[in-house]
Every structure is written in C-alpha cells, then in structure tokens.
C-alpha cells in the first residue's frame, strides 16, 4: 500500500508502543470500512491529531490498527498526511488515556452529521477576540451567499516569534467558520520596509516563513490542506500589478502615503522611498489575491483605511478589514522580531523559553503585561479548542481569562505560578516545531535565511560595461566628434565626454509627452543628426508612464497612444529633414518599464534612496512634486539608462536637475550613470499669461493660418535679446536644422535688402543693435516654419497618423457652459451623469404583470418611507426566483409612467447585448444599502429632481455613455459607477450597453 510521496504503509517505521498497547486484546480491534476511514479522514481535515492539537496515545492506537487495513489509503488525503506526520514520533512515548480503537472512533462525529453554521454564527467566530472590524455589513452580505475569502500577510523579515500564535489562533477560527484563507508571504514588502531583509536573503527567508508557519498551524491542530500560501513576488512583479502601482502612485500624495505606513514601516530620520510604496502594495494585494477581507494587527489600521479610500478610485471594490490586538513584548511595548529581548523565538530551546519568561514582568499592578496578554490571546484560545482549562500547579483551574485576571489582580494567583504554566504550555507547542526543524534540510534553511555575518551574502554583480573601439568613426577623428557632440546644447558637455568617445556610444533621448508635439522637437532632432554623424546609435524613448506620473497630465488610458503618435511624428520629422533612422530605435516607456527585471530594480532603488533626495531633484521639474509618483520619476529616469544600456542620456534642459540624482543613485543598483547632455528648450511665445497652453508654442503639425497668427502675436521687442521667443526659434531649432546653410532674412531694398547670417551670434548682435526690425525677423521665421512644418503636416494626413491623433487626443467630455443649470436631455443642455438619481434598491416583492407576459411588477426598497413600484421587462432574461431579494440599481428620478395599467416609478438599470440577446441587472458592491447613491467618478453633484425626457429619444441619448468595461465594471465614458462601498458590476456581460 503506497501513500502520497512514495511512502509504503507496510514499511512505515514503527511507533513507540508501550506494553499495554502491544498487548491489546483482539476484541479491541476494529473492522475498518470505507465509512469509518472517511470519518477519520474528515476528522483529520479539521484537526492535526486524533484528540485535537497534540499527539496522544490515541494516535498510536489508531496508527497501529491501520496496519491491518488492505484498502489503498492514498485516496484519503488527510489520513495519509497524518500517517506520514506520525513518523516523527516513532521513538517517543505519548501521553493520554488509553482507549480502544472503537472508543476513539466513537468520539469522532461522522462528517455527514455535522451541522452547518448560520451566517451569524460564522461572523461571531470570525470576529471574536478581534480589536476592530471595518466593513461588517459587507462581510455579513457575503456570508449569506458564500464563504468569506480572507488573507493574512506577513513580511518575511526577522524570525517569527511566539506572538505569531495570535494570528494562528484566528486563522483557526476562520477555517472553522468555513472561510477560504490565504497566507500571504510578503517577500517584496520585506525588502521595501527599510531593507529589514537583504534582497539576497529574501528567497530563503520566505521559504523559512512558510515552513515555520505550517509547523505552527500543525502544532495547534490546524490542517494546512485548507490553506493556500502565496508569495508576493509571484505576481507583484507582473505587468498588470505594476500598472496599478504606477496609477496609484499618481493619485496619492507623499503625505498620505507616509501617514498610512506610520505604524508599520520603520520610521527613521531620513526615510527611504520604499516605506511610502509599502501601503499601496498592501492595498493592491487585497485585489490581486481575490479576497473579501484582510486580517492583520490593529497597527495596520491606517493602511486598511488607505486601501478603502484608494481601491475604488482604481475601479476595484472596497474590502473589509479584521484587526487583531497587538500583543506586548516580554519587556513591554510591541513584541518585535528585531528586538531579541522582547520575544521568544519559535526555535528557542526549552531552557531559553523558561529563562525569558522567568525574567519577564508579570506584576498584578500592570495586569495587561506581556505574559498576561499572551495567556489571553494565545493560551486560552488554544486550550478552548482542546476542551481544556488553564490549570495551575496547585490544581486550581480557570475556564476563562477574565476569571484568571480578577484573581491575579486580587493577589489570589501569583505571577510566577502563571509563568510556570505558560512555560510548560509553550514548550509543549514549540516541541512540535523544534522536531520539525531537526531535519537537515530545514536546519540548512535556517542558516541560509539568517546567516551570522554579511560575508555569507552573495554579492550583486555590476552591469552595462563597454568595450574600447577605434577612435576614428565615420571618417571623423576624436576632436571632430567631440565638437559635433558638443554643439547646440543648453549647457557645455562634461569633460568626461572626451573619454566616453573612446567607446561605442549609445545615446538615449528621453521625450516627455505631456503636451502636444511642438516645433521644438525639431531642435532635438537636429541634435540627433549630430549624434548619428559622430558614430552613435540612438534610442528615442517616448515617456508614456513618466508623463502619467507627472501629476496625471497624460491619462493612463491615452498615454501609450500618445507615445505612439510622438514616435511616428519624430520619424517623419527625421525623414523630411533627410536624417536616416537606420541606427535609431524607437520605444515607449511601457515597452520595458513593466518588465520584471526593471520593476525589481525599481523596488530595490526605492529601498536605497531617501525621499528627500528624490523630492529635491524634481522640485522644479514636475507639476506637483508632492505626489508619491514624483518620488518614482527620478528613479525611473535613472533606471532607463541602466536597462537600455545607454552611456549618453540626452533630454531637455528642464530635466537637468535630475542629473546629479542619477549620478548619485544609479550605482546603488549596480548601474553605471550616463554622461548627461541637455538640449535647449523653447520659451513661451508670449510675455504674458496665456489663455490656453496652445498659445505658447507652435504645434509640430500647425496649420499655416495658425502659424501666422501665433508668430504675429509672439513677443519680439525691438533690440531685446534677453527674452525674445522669435530669436529663440532661430537659435534652438531653425539654425541647427539649417546646419551649414545660412539663415536669411528677406526684406525690401528700402529696408536694407536681404541679409544672411552664418551664426546665431551674428544675428543676435545685429538685432540687439536694432539693425533688424522685429517685423522682418518674424516674416522670415514664418517662412522657415512653413518650410519645416508643412512636409510633416502633409505626412501626418496619412490614415495611420490620423488614427493615432484621435487615440492620443480624444475629445474631452462635453461640459456645461457658464452656470446654466442642467435639466436633462431636452432644451439642448449637455448631459452629465450627475443628473441621474441612481440609487441602490432591494427587490422585496416581485410578480408577473397580469396583462403583459414579458413584464415583472417589482416592489423595490430604495431607502424611502415606502417601496417603489417599478415595472421591468426582464421576464425572458431573469427567473423570478432570482429577482426576489435581489440588490439592483434604480434610476429614481424618471417621471412616473403607466405601463399596461401599472404606474412605474423608476427603471432597473441593466447591461444588455443583442446577439445573442441577454440582459443582466447591475449589481451594487457588497455592503451597499438600499438608498445608497450610485454616481460616476468625478460627477457627484446633486441630481435633477425629475429628468427632462419630453423628447422621445431623450433618455436613450442620456444613456449613450453608460457601458460595462472589459472588467465587468459599470462606467460612464470610462468613469466608474460606484457606491461608497465600491464599484457597480455585472456578472458576465463585458463591454455592453447599459439601459
């Protein structure tokens, strides 16, 4: 007979059996049947051992008897696991009352007779001994429909200690309440928390945590077969999760992120960026683990409220939160893995346990000390599960902690006596764990996870080294190449450029895409021509993700499209100016900034870079440097250099403040900083505040009429060379594009005739001397604009680029003009979703319409004094039994209408498709109550009292923007519909019209 893992029952190592067991009478033997084996297997699904939490003589009795079974036991998963586990007790004499096998089996209730708990009973079990519950209504709503899905997470940092038994006892409660429980091993979080766990050790520490948690659960009789273990890096480095990290970072301020992690993340004088990312990752874990609730200590309350605030903004449902009290350490304060004297390690020797507890304070003047807290939250729950009481050495017994505490405070029970009981109890539990870790593999794992010195940690390797090459390239000697690389820059190049030119050069040009592509891009393209002529290869990077991180100036939905448009127009700009793109690569940030290697490096950098260093570098670069995303911006600019293996980084002068940050920070993640070159940028065309951003610059595909208008209104004061946007157009773009061609000003003979300039300095001096009139300069510049822009605009008329333009700059939702009060779909007023009074409703009664086979008559509670009568045509699509007690979304401010003799006061909103025909009512988020407002994100104004639907098609037009998306979430023009409890959803109809 073979068990899972290749264990043969006939060769099972003999347990230690005392003489009484060996001499059991034949009459004590049991006739094993499939039914009795199923009963035993079901019992071992709930408990680790026959009598619950610890092995006893009953285990040896049953194990001995099973040797007579001829049936294959491998199909009994829990029984097989128990048999394999009992091997560890082969050399020990176990305690307990001697019973026959039949006596033992008589105490096991057949699984068929087990009573199912009511939702209320499950909730009492889930919530007992907790400090606080957030979202009780949501939990109860779920328990009435299915099992609750809960996760408990732990960062894999220092060694787990005995306080971990507190969450273990609650996990036992969750399982008894038929919850689906996930143990989350937060390896990435461990690294982000001030590098408590060095990256090179996290893999081993995660393995150690899983092994020791399984041993703890087994020690208190929790079957690990009912648990799932998930490692953070199994999904947290994935593309979709990374998308959400970037999106969330662009919503959250640095202040909010710091506040959320204040009780959990180690606080230091110069905090690292990682501590601010930590709460966001934990919030997103709730969604990606697919749970309904997160369980943790009350110290995580701020992270939990952070998650409740921001998950709905990402289109995800709000989760519930279960909070355990914090158990003080033996020396007072929080029991911490990093404070040796405050905790008892799970692998401490029996003597070490006794010594630490003996030295711990247990004074009746402080009855909430660490010892009493441990008795309350660990000892009593476990004894209760075993059906035992707390018994002192003198035989005095206590069945409740409250009774013990009263006697302790009154002096009837001494602290030393309590500590003796705890020592014995704890060592009994820890004996099980110690035995588990006697195996060579686990002993080796402990040493790998927690080496005694840092010399045992493998070093990280450096990357992106380069090879020396011949100094003459494209027929240019070194000095000529230096000259070519150095001209037309905003600042002089660093001295290191000369040495760098001794190697093959790879230039990275970073292109922000915050505003429309403008004429200034051609100045950068002219510089790219210089780089290519000097023998460099070039990568053009359109920064879609970074542009979103810059205060969401580019929405997440269009960022990639906009980057595609920029790259296409840059290609056109190069080809129309006869610049080869043969040695040029065009990419978007999203092409590689979500790859696992990049994301891992980003997390590593956040754990090594302080918030201050990052914030200082972007204070003048980004629109809002107070957002969490602003801290990631310089990190990613640095990592782009490493992951694209560039050695020259070229970008606009406005990004120059980032250069020092990159030089300082990139080596922290084994990167070699580039040489940084800054291109000049164009100033605003105006010397005043612009009415619109478009007034300030010339679009790269500007129409001639608009060019003329903008040049005419541009500031160009005669003789002014300190601020002159027209001169800047010549200096930054036109003359670099002309290269060796002279710049020509065309003017009449009476005004001095045409004049040419070989250098900008000559033009600038002449203009400063007032020998060139602003009108003549503007006229000539306009002609050059036409020369360079018209070919690009013509190429942009291709179907491909027109499509890209529509995707990159979709028309914004129409807004109300002035202060005109919206009144519905009539009268020409623009519709906004806040006009709709959408309310959560509960159908309390439903019947067929007596005069219409396709209609239901529903009584719906929407939080008013009386339920509303609403008629819906759902008979063909939703069975009547599924309508009863159903939660729905009701459009409540329609004018009542009579439908086949019944007045209907609203409409049940549904998603629908026509081929094949299907209709599904919208579902409010769990926890929503009748009367809760349903609104579209960003449109929370007061609804109209009554919608204006005088025109026959008015309501149809209003509903045009309402659809479900690919994630089954209800939206209006992409804005999520939600209640305060989370988004409104449907079951199966994706990308469907709502009506």
Coordinates of C-alpha atoms in Angstrom, one line a residue, residues 514 547 549-553 618-627 630 633:
X514 CA 2.9 65.9 -21.5
X547 CA 4.3 61.6 -18.3
X549 CA 3.4 60.0 -13.2
X550 CA 3.8 63.8 -13.7
X551 CA 0.5 64.6 -11.9
X552 CA -1.6 62.5 -14.3
X553 CA -1.1 65.2 -17.0
X618 CA 12.2 67.0 -9.1
X619 CA 11.0 70.1 -7.1
X620 CA 11.4 72.3 -10.2
X621 CA 10.8 69.6 -12.8
X622 CA 7.3 68.3 -12.2
X623 CA 3.9 69.9 -11.9
X624 CA 3.2 68.6 -8.4
X625 CA 6.3 67.3 -6.5
X626 CA 4.2 66.4 -3.5
X627 CA 2.7 63.3 -5.2
X630 CA 7.1 62.3 -8.2
X633 CA 10.1 59.8 -11.5

